[in-house]
Short mmCIF file of C-alpha atoms in Angstrom, two decimals:
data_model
loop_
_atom_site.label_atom_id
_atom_site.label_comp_id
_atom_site.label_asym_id
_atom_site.label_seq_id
_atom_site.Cartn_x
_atom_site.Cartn_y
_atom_site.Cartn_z
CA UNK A 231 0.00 0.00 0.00
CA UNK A 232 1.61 3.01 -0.94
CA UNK A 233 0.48 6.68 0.04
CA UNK A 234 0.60 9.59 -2.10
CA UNK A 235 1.85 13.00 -2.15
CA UNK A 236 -0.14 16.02 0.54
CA UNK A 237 0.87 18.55 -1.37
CA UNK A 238 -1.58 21.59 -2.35
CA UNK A 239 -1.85 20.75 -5.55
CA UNK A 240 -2.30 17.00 -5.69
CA UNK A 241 -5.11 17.55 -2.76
CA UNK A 242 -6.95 19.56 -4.52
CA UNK A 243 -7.10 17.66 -7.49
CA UNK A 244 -7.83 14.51 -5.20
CA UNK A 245 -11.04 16.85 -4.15
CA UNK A 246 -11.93 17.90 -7.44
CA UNK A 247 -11.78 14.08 -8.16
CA UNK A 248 -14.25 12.73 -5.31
CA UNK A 249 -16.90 15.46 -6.43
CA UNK A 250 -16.28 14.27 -10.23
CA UNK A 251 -16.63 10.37 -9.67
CA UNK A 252 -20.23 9.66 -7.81
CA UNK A 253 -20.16 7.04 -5.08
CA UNK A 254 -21.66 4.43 -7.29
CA UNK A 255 -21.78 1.55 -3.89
CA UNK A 256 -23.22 4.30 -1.58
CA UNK A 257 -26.20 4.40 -4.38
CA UNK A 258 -26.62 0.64 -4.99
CA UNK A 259 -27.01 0.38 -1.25
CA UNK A 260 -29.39 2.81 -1.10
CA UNK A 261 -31.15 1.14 -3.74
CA UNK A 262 -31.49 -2.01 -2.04
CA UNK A 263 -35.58 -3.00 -1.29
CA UNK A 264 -36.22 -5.85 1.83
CA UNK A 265 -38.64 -7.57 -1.25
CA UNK A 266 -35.50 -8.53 -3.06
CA UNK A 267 -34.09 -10.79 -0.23
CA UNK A 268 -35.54 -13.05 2.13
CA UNK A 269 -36.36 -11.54 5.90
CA UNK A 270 -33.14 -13.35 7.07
CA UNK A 271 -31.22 -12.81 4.67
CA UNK A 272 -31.66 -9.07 3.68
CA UNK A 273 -30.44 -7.33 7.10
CA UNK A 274 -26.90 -9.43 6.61
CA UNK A 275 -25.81 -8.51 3.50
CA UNK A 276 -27.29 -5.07 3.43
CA UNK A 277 -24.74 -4.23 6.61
CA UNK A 278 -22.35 -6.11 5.14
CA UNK A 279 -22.34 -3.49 1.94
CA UNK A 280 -22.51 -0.80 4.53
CA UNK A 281 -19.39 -1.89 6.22
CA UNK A 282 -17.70 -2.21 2.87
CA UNK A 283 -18.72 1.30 1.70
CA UNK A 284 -17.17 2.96 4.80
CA UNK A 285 -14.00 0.97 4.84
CA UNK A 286 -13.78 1.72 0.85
CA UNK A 287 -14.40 6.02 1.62
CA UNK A 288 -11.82 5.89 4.57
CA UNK A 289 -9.24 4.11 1.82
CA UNK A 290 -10.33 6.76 -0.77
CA UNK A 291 -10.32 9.71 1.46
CA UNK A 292 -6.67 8.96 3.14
CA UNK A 293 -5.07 8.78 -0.93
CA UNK A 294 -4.33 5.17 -0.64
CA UNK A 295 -3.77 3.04 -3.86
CA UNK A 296 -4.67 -0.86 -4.23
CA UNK A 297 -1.90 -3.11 -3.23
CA UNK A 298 -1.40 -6.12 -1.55
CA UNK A 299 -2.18 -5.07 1.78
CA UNK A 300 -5.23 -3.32 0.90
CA UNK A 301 -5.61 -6.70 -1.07
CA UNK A 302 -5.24 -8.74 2.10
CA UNK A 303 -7.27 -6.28 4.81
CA UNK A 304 -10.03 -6.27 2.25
CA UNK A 305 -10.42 -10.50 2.16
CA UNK A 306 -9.74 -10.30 5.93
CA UNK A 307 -12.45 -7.37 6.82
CA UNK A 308 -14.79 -8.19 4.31
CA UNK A 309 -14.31 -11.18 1.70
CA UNK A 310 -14.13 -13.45 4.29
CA UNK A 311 -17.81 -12.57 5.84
CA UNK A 312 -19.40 -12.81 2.98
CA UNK A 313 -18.80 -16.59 2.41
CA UNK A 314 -20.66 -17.65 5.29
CA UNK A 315 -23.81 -15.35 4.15
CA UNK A 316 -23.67 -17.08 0.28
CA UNK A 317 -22.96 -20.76 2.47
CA UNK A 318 -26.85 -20.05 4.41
CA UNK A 319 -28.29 -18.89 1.13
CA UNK A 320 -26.95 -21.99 -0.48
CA UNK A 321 -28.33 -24.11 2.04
CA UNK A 322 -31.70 -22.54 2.85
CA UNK A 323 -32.00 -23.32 -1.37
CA UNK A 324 -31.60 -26.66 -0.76
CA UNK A 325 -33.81 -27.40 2.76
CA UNK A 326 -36.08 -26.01 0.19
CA UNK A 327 -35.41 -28.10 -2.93
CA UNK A 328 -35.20 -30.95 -0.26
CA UNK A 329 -39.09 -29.96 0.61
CA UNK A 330 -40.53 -29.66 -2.55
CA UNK A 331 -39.10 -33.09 -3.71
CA UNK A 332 -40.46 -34.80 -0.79
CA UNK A 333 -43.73 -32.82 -1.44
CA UNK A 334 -44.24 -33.90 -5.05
CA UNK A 335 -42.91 -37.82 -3.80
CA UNK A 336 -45.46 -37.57 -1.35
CA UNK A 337 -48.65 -36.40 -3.70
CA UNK A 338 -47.13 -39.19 -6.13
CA UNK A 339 -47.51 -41.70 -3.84
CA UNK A 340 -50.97 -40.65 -2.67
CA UNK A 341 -51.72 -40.98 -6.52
CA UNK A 342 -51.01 -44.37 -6.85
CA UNK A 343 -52.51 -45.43 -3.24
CA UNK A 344 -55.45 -43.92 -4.65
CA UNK A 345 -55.67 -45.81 -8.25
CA UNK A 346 -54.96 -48.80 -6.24
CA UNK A 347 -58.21 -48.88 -3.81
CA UNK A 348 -60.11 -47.67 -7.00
CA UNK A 349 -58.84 -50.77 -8.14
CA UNK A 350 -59.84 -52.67 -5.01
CA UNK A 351 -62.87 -51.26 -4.82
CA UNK A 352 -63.87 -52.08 -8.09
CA UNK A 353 -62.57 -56.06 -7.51
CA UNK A 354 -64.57 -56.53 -4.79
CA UNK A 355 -67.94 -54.71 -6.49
CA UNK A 356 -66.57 -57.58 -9.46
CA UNK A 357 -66.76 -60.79 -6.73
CA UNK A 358 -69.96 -59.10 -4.93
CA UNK A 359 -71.56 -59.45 -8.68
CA UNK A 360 -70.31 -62.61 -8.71
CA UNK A 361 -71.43 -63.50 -5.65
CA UNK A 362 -74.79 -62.85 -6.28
CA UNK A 363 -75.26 -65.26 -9.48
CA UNK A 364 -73.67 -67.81 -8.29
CA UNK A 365 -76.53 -67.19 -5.27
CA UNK A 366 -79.26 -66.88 -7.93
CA UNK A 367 -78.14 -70.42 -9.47
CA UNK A 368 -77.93 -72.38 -5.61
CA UNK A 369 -81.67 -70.92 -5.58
CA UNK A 370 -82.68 -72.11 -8.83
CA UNK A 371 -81.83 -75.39 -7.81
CA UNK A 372 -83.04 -75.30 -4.86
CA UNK A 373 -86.38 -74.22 -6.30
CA UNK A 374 -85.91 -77.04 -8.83
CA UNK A 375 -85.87 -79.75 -5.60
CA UNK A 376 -88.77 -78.05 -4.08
CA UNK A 377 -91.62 -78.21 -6.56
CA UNK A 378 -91.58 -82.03 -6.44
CA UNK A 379 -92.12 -81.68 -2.74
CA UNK A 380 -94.91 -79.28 -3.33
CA UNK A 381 -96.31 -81.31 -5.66
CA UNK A 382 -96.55 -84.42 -3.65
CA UNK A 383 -97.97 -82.65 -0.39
CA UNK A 384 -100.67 -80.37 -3.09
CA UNK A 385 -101.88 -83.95 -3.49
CA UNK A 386 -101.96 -85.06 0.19
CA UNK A 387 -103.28 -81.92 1.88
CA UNK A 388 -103.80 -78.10 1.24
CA UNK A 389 -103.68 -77.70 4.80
CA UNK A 390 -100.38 -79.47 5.28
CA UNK A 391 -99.21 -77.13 2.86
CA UNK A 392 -99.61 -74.08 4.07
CA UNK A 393 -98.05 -75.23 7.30
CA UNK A 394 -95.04 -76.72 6.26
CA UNK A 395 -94.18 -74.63 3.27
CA UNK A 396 -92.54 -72.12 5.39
CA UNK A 397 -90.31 -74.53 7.63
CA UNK A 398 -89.24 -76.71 3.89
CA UNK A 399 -88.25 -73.43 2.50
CA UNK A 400 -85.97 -72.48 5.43
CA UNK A 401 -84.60 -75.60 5.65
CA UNK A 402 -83.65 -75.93 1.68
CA UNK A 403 -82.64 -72.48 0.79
CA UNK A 404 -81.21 -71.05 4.02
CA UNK A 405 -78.05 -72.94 4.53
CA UNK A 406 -76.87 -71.97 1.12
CA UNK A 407 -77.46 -68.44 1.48
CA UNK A 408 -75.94 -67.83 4.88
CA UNK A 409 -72.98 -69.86 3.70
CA UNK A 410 -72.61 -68.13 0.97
CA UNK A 411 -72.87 -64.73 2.91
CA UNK A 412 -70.50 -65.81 5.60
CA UNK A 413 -67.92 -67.13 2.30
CA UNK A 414 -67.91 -63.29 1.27
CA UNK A 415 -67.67 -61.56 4.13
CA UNK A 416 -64.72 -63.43 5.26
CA UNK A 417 -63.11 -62.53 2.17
CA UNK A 418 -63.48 -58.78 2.17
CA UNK A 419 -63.05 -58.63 5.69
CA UNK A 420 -59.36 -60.49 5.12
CA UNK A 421 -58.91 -58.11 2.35
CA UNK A 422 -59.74 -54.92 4.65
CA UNK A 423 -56.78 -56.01 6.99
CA UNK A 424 -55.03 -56.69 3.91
CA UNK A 425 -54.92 -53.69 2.64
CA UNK A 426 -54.84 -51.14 6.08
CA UNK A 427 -51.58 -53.01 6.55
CA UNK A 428 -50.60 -52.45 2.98
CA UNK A 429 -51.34 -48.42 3.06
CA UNK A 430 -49.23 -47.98 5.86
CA UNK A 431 -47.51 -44.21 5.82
CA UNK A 432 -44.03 -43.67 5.66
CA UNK A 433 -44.14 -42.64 9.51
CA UNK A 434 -46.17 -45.41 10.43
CA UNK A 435 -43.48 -48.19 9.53
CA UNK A 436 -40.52 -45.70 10.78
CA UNK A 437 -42.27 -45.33 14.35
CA UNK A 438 -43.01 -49.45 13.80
CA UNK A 439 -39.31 -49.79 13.08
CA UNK A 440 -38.20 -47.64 16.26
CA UNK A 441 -39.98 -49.00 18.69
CA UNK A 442 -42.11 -45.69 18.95
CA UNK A 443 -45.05 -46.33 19.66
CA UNK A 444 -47.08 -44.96 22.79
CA UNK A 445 -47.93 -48.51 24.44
CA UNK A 446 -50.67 -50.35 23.49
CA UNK A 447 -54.63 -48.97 22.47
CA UNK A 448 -56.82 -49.03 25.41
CA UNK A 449 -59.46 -50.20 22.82
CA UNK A 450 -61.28 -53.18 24.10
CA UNK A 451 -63.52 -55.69 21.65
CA UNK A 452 -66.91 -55.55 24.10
CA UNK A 453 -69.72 -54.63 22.54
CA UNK A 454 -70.92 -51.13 22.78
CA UNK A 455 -73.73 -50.15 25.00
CA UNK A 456 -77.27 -49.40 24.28
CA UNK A 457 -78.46 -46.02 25.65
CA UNK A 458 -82.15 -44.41 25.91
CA UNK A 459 -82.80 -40.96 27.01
CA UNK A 460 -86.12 -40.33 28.50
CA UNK A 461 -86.01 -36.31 28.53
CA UNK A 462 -89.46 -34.07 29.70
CA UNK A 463 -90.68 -31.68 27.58
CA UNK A 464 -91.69 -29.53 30.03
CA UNK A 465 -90.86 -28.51 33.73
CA UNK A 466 -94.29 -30.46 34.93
CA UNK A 467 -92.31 -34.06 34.42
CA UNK A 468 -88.68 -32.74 36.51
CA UNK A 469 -89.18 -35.12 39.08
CA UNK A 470 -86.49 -37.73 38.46
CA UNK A 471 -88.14 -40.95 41.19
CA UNK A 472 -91.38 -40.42 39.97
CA UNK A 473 -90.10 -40.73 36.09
CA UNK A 474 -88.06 -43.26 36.85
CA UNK A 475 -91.06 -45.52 38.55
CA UNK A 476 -93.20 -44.82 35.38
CA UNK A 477 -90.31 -46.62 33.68
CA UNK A 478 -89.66 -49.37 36.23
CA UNK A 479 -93.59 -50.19 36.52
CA UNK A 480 -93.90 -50.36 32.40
CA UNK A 481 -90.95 -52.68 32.45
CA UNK A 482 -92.04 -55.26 35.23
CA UNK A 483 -95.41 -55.49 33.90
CA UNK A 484 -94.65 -55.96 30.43
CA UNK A 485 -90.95 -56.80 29.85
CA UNK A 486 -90.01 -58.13 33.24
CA UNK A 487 -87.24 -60.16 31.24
CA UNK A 488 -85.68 -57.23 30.21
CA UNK A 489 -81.76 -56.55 31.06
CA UNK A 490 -80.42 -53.14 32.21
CA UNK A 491 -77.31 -52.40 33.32
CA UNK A 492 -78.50 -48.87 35.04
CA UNK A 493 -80.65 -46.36 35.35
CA UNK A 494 -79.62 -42.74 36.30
CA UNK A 495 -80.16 -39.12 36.30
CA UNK A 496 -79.73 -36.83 33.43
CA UNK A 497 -80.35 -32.72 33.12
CA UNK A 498 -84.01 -31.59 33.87
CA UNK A 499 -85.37 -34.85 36.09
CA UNK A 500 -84.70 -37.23 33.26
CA UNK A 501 -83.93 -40.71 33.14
CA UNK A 502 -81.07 -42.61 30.94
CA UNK A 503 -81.74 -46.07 30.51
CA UNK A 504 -78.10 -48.15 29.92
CA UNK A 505 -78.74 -51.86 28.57
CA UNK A 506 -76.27 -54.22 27.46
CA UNK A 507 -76.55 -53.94 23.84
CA UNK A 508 -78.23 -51.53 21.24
CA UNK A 509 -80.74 -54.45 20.25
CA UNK A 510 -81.82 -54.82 23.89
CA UNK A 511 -82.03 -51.09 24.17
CA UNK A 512 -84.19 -50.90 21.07
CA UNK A 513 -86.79 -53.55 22.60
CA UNK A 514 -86.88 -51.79 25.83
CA UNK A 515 -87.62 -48.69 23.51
CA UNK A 516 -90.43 -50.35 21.75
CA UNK A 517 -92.45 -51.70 25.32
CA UNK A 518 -92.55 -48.37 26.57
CA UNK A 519 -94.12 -46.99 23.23
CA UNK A 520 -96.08 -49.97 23.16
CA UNK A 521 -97.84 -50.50 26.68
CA UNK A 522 -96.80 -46.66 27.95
CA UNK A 523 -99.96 -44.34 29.17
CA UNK A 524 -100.10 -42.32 25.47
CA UNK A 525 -101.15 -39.31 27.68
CA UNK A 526 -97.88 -40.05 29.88
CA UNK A 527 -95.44 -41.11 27.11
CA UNK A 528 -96.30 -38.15 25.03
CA UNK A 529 -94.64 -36.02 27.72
CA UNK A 530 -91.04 -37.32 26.93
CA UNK A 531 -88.85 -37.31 24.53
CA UNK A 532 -87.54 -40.95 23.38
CA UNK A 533 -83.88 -40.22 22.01
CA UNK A 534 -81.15 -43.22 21.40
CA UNK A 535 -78.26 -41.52 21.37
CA UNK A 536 -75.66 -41.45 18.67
CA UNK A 537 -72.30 -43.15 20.05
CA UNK A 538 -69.38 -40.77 20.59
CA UNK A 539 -67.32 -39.75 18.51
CA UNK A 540 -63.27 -40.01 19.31
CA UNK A 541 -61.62 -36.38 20.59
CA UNK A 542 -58.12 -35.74 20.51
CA UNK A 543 -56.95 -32.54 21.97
CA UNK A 544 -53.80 -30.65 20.97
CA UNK A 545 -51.29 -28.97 23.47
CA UNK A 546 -50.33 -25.43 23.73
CA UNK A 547 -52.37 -23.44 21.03
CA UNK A 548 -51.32 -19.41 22.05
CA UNK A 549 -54.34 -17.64 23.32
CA UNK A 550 -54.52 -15.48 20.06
CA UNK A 551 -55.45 -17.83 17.90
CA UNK A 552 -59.06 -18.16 17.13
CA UNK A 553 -61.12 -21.13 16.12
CA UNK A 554 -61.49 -20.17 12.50
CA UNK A 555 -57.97 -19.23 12.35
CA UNK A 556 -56.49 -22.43 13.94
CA UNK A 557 -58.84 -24.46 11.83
CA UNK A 558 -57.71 -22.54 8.60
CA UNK A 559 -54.21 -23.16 9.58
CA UNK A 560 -54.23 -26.90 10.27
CA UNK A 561 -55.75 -27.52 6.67
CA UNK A 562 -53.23 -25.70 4.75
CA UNK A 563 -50.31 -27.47 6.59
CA UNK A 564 -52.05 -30.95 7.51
CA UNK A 565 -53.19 -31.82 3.31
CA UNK A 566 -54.71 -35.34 5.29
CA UNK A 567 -56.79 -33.67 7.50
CA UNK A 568 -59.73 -33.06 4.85
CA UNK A 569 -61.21 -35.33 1.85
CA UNK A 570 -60.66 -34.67 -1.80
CA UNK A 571 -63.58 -31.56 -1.57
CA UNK A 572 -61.25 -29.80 0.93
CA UNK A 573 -64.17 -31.01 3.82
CA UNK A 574 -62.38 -31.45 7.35
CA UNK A 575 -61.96 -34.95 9.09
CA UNK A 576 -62.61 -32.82 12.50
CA UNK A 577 -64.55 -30.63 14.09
CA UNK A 578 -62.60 -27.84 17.34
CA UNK A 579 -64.95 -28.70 20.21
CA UNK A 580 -63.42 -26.28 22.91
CA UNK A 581 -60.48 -24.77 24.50
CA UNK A 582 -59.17 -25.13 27.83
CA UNK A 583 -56.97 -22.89 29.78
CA UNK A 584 -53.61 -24.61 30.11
CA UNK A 585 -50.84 -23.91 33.20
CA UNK A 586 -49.08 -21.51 30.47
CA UNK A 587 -51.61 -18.61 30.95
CA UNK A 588 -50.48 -18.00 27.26
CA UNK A 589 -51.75 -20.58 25.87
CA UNK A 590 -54.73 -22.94 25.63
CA UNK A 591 -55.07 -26.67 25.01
CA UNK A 592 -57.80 -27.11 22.21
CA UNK A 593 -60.44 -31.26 21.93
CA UNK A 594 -61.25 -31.62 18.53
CA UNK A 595 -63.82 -34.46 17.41
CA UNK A 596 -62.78 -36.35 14.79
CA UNK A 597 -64.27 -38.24 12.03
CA UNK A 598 -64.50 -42.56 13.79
CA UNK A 599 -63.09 -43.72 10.26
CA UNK A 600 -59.74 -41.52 10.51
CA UNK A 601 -58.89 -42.50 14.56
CA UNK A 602 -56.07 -44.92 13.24
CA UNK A 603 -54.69 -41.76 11.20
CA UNK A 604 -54.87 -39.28 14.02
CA UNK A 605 -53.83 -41.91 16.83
CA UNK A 606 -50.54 -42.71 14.79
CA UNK A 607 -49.95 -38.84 14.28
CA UNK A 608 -47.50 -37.24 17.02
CA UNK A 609 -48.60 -33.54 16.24
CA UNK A 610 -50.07 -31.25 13.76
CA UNK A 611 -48.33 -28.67 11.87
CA UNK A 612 -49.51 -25.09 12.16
CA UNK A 613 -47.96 -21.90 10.67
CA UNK A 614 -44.22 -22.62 11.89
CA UNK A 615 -45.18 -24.82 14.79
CA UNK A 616 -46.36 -27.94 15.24
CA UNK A 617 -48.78 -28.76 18.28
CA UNK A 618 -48.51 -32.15 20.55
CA UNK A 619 -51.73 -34.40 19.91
CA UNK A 620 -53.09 -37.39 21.88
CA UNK A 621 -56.19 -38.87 22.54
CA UNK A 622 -59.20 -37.52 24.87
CA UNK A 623 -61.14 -39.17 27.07
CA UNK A 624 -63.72 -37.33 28.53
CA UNK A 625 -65.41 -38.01 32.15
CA UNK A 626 -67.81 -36.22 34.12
CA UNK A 627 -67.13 -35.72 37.46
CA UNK A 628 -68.49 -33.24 39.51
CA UNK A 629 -66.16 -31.35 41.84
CA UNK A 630 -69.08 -31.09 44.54
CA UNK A 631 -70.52 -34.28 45.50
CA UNK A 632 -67.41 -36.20 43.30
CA UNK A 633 -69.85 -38.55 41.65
CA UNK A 634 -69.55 -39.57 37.82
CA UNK A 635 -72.23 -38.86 35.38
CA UNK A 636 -72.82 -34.99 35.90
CA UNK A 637 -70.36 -31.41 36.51
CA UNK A 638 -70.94 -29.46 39.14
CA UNK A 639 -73.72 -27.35 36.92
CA UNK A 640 -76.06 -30.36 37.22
CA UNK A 641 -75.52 -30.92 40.71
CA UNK A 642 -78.21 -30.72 42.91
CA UNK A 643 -78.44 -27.54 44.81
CA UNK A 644 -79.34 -29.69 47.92
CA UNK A 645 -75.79 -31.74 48.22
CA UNK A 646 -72.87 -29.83 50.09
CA UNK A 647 -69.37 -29.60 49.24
CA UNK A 648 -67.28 -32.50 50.23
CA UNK A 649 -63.81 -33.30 50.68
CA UNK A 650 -61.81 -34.92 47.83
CA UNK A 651 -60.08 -36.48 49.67
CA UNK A 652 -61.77 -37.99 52.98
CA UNK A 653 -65.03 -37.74 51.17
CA UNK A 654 -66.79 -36.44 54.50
CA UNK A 655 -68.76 -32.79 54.35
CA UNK A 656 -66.58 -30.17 53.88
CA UNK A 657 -67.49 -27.77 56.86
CA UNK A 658 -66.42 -24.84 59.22
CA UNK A 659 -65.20 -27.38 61.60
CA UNK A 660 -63.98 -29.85 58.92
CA UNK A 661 -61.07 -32.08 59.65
CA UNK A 662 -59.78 -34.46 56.91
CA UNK A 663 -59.65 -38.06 58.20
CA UNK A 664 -57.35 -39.18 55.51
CA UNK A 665 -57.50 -40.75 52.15
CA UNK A 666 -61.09 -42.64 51.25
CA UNK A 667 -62.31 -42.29 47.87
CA UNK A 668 -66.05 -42.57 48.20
CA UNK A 669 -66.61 -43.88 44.61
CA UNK A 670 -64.70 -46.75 45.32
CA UNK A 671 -66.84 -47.11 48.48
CA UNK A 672 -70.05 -46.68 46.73
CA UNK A 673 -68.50 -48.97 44.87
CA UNK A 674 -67.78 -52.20 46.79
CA UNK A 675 -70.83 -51.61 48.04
CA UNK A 676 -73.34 -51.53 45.22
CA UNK A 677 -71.14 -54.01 43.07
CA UNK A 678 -69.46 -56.01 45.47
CA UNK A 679 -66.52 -54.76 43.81
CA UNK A 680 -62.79 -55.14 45.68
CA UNK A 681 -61.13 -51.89 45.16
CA UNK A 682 -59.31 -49.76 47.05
CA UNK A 683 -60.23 -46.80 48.89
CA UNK A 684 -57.00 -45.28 49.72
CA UNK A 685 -56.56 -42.23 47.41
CA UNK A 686 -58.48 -39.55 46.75
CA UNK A 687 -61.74 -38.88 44.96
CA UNK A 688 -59.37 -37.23 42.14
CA UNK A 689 -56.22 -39.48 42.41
CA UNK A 690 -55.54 -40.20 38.51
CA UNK A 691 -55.26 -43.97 39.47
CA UNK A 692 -59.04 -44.60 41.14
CA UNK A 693 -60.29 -47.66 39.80
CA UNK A 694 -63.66 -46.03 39.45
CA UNK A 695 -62.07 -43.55 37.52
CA UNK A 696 -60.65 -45.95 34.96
CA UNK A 697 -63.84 -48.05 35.13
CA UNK A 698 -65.36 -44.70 33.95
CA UNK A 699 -62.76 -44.11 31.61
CA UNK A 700 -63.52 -47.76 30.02
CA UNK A 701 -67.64 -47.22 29.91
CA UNK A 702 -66.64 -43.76 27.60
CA UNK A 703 -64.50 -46.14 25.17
CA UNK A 704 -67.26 -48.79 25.05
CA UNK A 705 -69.79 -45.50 24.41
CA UNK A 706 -67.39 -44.62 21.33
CA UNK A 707 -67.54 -45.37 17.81
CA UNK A 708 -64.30 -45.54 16.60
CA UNK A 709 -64.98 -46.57 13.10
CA UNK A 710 -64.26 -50.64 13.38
#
């Protein structure tokens, strides 16, 4: 680096100079717009230009010519920072090609999965067809071996006829059908499990492969429940005994075979009638219509209830986020979460406040057919976040009395607040006598059950609690 001369002259002319030649970086930098660049990258290289500019008009303005040592102080002051800004430009290109590739693999693959149970689909609709004509023939035949048979007892007695034709037809055609029946659904059952092992995701066999998975489904194969709700119509029928004897006395007079498992209490004096099976609920339904006082019966409302649907509920949603705009935000980063016509496999229920007073926790129903997708999911994507998922299980459990079935809004007004913990009235004078759950009291006592009444009424690990747990899983239709 070599400095020139200070005399008069030669400054002058180097001022004459610096007014003739414009500061063409100073402009470009100037120039510069934030849309040009991406938000990280723009504030980077727009100070590294600044820092350039000024180190460039401090060379300019002390008269120093290029030369190695401006050479090296220029690599060492400036060169060199620039490589690590064109290295995270270079690599947030490819995190992006990387996306887009496993996008478009992705869609591909939901392509072909999609030809492919068209094709299934249509294969079974082929052996159903199949199926059927193969059905038509048995009954031709069997038709064929009849008419002798009707012939013979014409002859012999009308009478006879008429009483017999009934059990020979049973007898002839009826094997062949239900075997043929049972033939088919075994095979598109087997192909079912076929396939949902088939059109396993990506994730799916990595968590399979890992170990990964959160222990196994609390699903049980018991038979789901048959529910009736008995609600009044009007505030002259809130008396909960005296609608449940109208019940009771129908029942022993006229069904005293019937099976129920319980009868309670719901909202407004009604009764819920809990049988072992939706069949036996549905005859139980029919003798009250049946033999019921039409004056009395006309007074309630006769509803079966649909079976529940499967919740999920998703951890640490910030407060600010709406409904509409969480919901809009999960289907433009979660493409599974809706059908082909962009219609959502869920519904947001409700929010609850979590320990984070910034946040909430939000229990979404979903659709029963997708709970295998959303079980195996470990979060959804929203924005530049993804939210924590796992399953919901719902109880009622009122935090007066502590009983199952009701909150504390449907409570009645008469019970006092007890202790969770002792289970004893919770008073001026009140002194806790220790752990006794009183559910698991009630309990043993009703059921002649055998669990323990250590804990408290809220202890996570109450066997009444998880018998509660288990009567919401049997109450919920999980698509099977």
């Amino acid at each position: 680096m070599v400095k020139k001369g200070t005399k008069t002259g030669e400054s002058s002319s180097q001022a004459s100079n610096s007014e003739k030649y414009a500061n063409d970086l100073k402009i470009m930098i100037e120039g510069m717009q934030p849309g040009d660049y991406t938000e990280e990258a723009y504030p980077t290289i727009k100070e590294w230009f600044k820092n350039l500019e000024k180190f460039s008009t401090e060379m300019v303005d002390s008269g120093l010519t290029y030369g190695k040592v401006m050479r090296n102080n220029f690599v060492k002051l400036h060169y060199r920072e620039l490589l690590p800004i064109l290295q995270e430009l270079c690599f947030e290109i490819r995190r992006r090609d990387a996306d887009l590739f496993d996008l478009k693999l992705s869609l591909a693959e939901s392509d072909f999965s999609l030809l492919k149970a068209k094709v299934w689909t249509l294969e079974k609709e082929n052996a159903s067809l199949r199926a059927r004509l193969d059905l038509n023939n048995d009954l031709t035949n069997t038709l064929g071996e009849i008419l002798p048979k009707l012939e013979e007892l014409k002859k012999a007695n009308s009478q006879t006829l008429k009483e017999d034709l009934p059990s020979i037809i049973k007898q002839a055609a009826c094997p062949e059908i239900k075997s043929s029946i049972e033939t088919i659904n075994k095979e598109i059952v087997a192909e079912v499990k076929k396939s949902r092992v088939e059109a396993r995701s990506f994730a799916q066999v990595a968590l399979q492969s890992k170990d990964l998975r959160q222990g196994p489904s609390v699903l049980t194969n018991k038979e789901p429940e048959g529910i009736l709700l008995l609600k009044p119509k009007d505030d002259t029928h809130n008396d909960f005994e005296a609608n449940r004897k109208i019940v009771v006395d129908i029942l022993e007079t006229h069904s005293p075979e019937a099976r129920l498992r319980g009868i309670t209490r719901i909202f407004g004096g009604g009764v819920k009638l809990i049988a072992a099976s939706p069949d036996d609920i549905m005859a139980i339904k029919e003798t009250l219509l049946e033999h019921g006082d039409n004056e009395t019966m006309e007074k309630f409302e006769l509803v079966t209830p649909n079976r529940r649907s499967p919740q999920f509920i998703m951890y640490g949603v910030p407060k600010e986020v709406d409904e509409g705009t969480l919901r809009a935000g999960l289907l433009a980063k979660n493409i599974t979460l809706a059908d082909g016509n962009n219609k959502p496999h869920f519904k947001l229920d409700f929010s609850i406040p979590a320990r984070d007073q910034r946040t909430n926790h939000w229990v979404m129903s979903i659709n029963p057919k997708k709970y295998e997708d959303f079980k195996n999911k470990e979060g959804l994507y929203f924005k530049f976040s993804r939210f924590r998922l796992s399953e919901f299980i719902s109880i009622k459990h009122c935090k007066i009395c502590f009983a199952f079935g009701h909150t504390t809004r449907g409570c009645d007004p008469k019970n006092k607040q007890l202790c969770d913990k002792c289970g004893e009235t919770r008073g001026e004078n009140h002194r806790c006598k220790g752990s006794n759950c009183l559910n698991c009291r009630e309990a043993n006592r009703k059921m002649r059950a055998n669990y323990k009444t250590d804990h408290g009424c809220l202890d996570r690990n109450c066997p009444s609690l998880i018998r509660q747990k288990e009567i919401v899983i049997r109450r919920t239709d999980y698509g099977f």
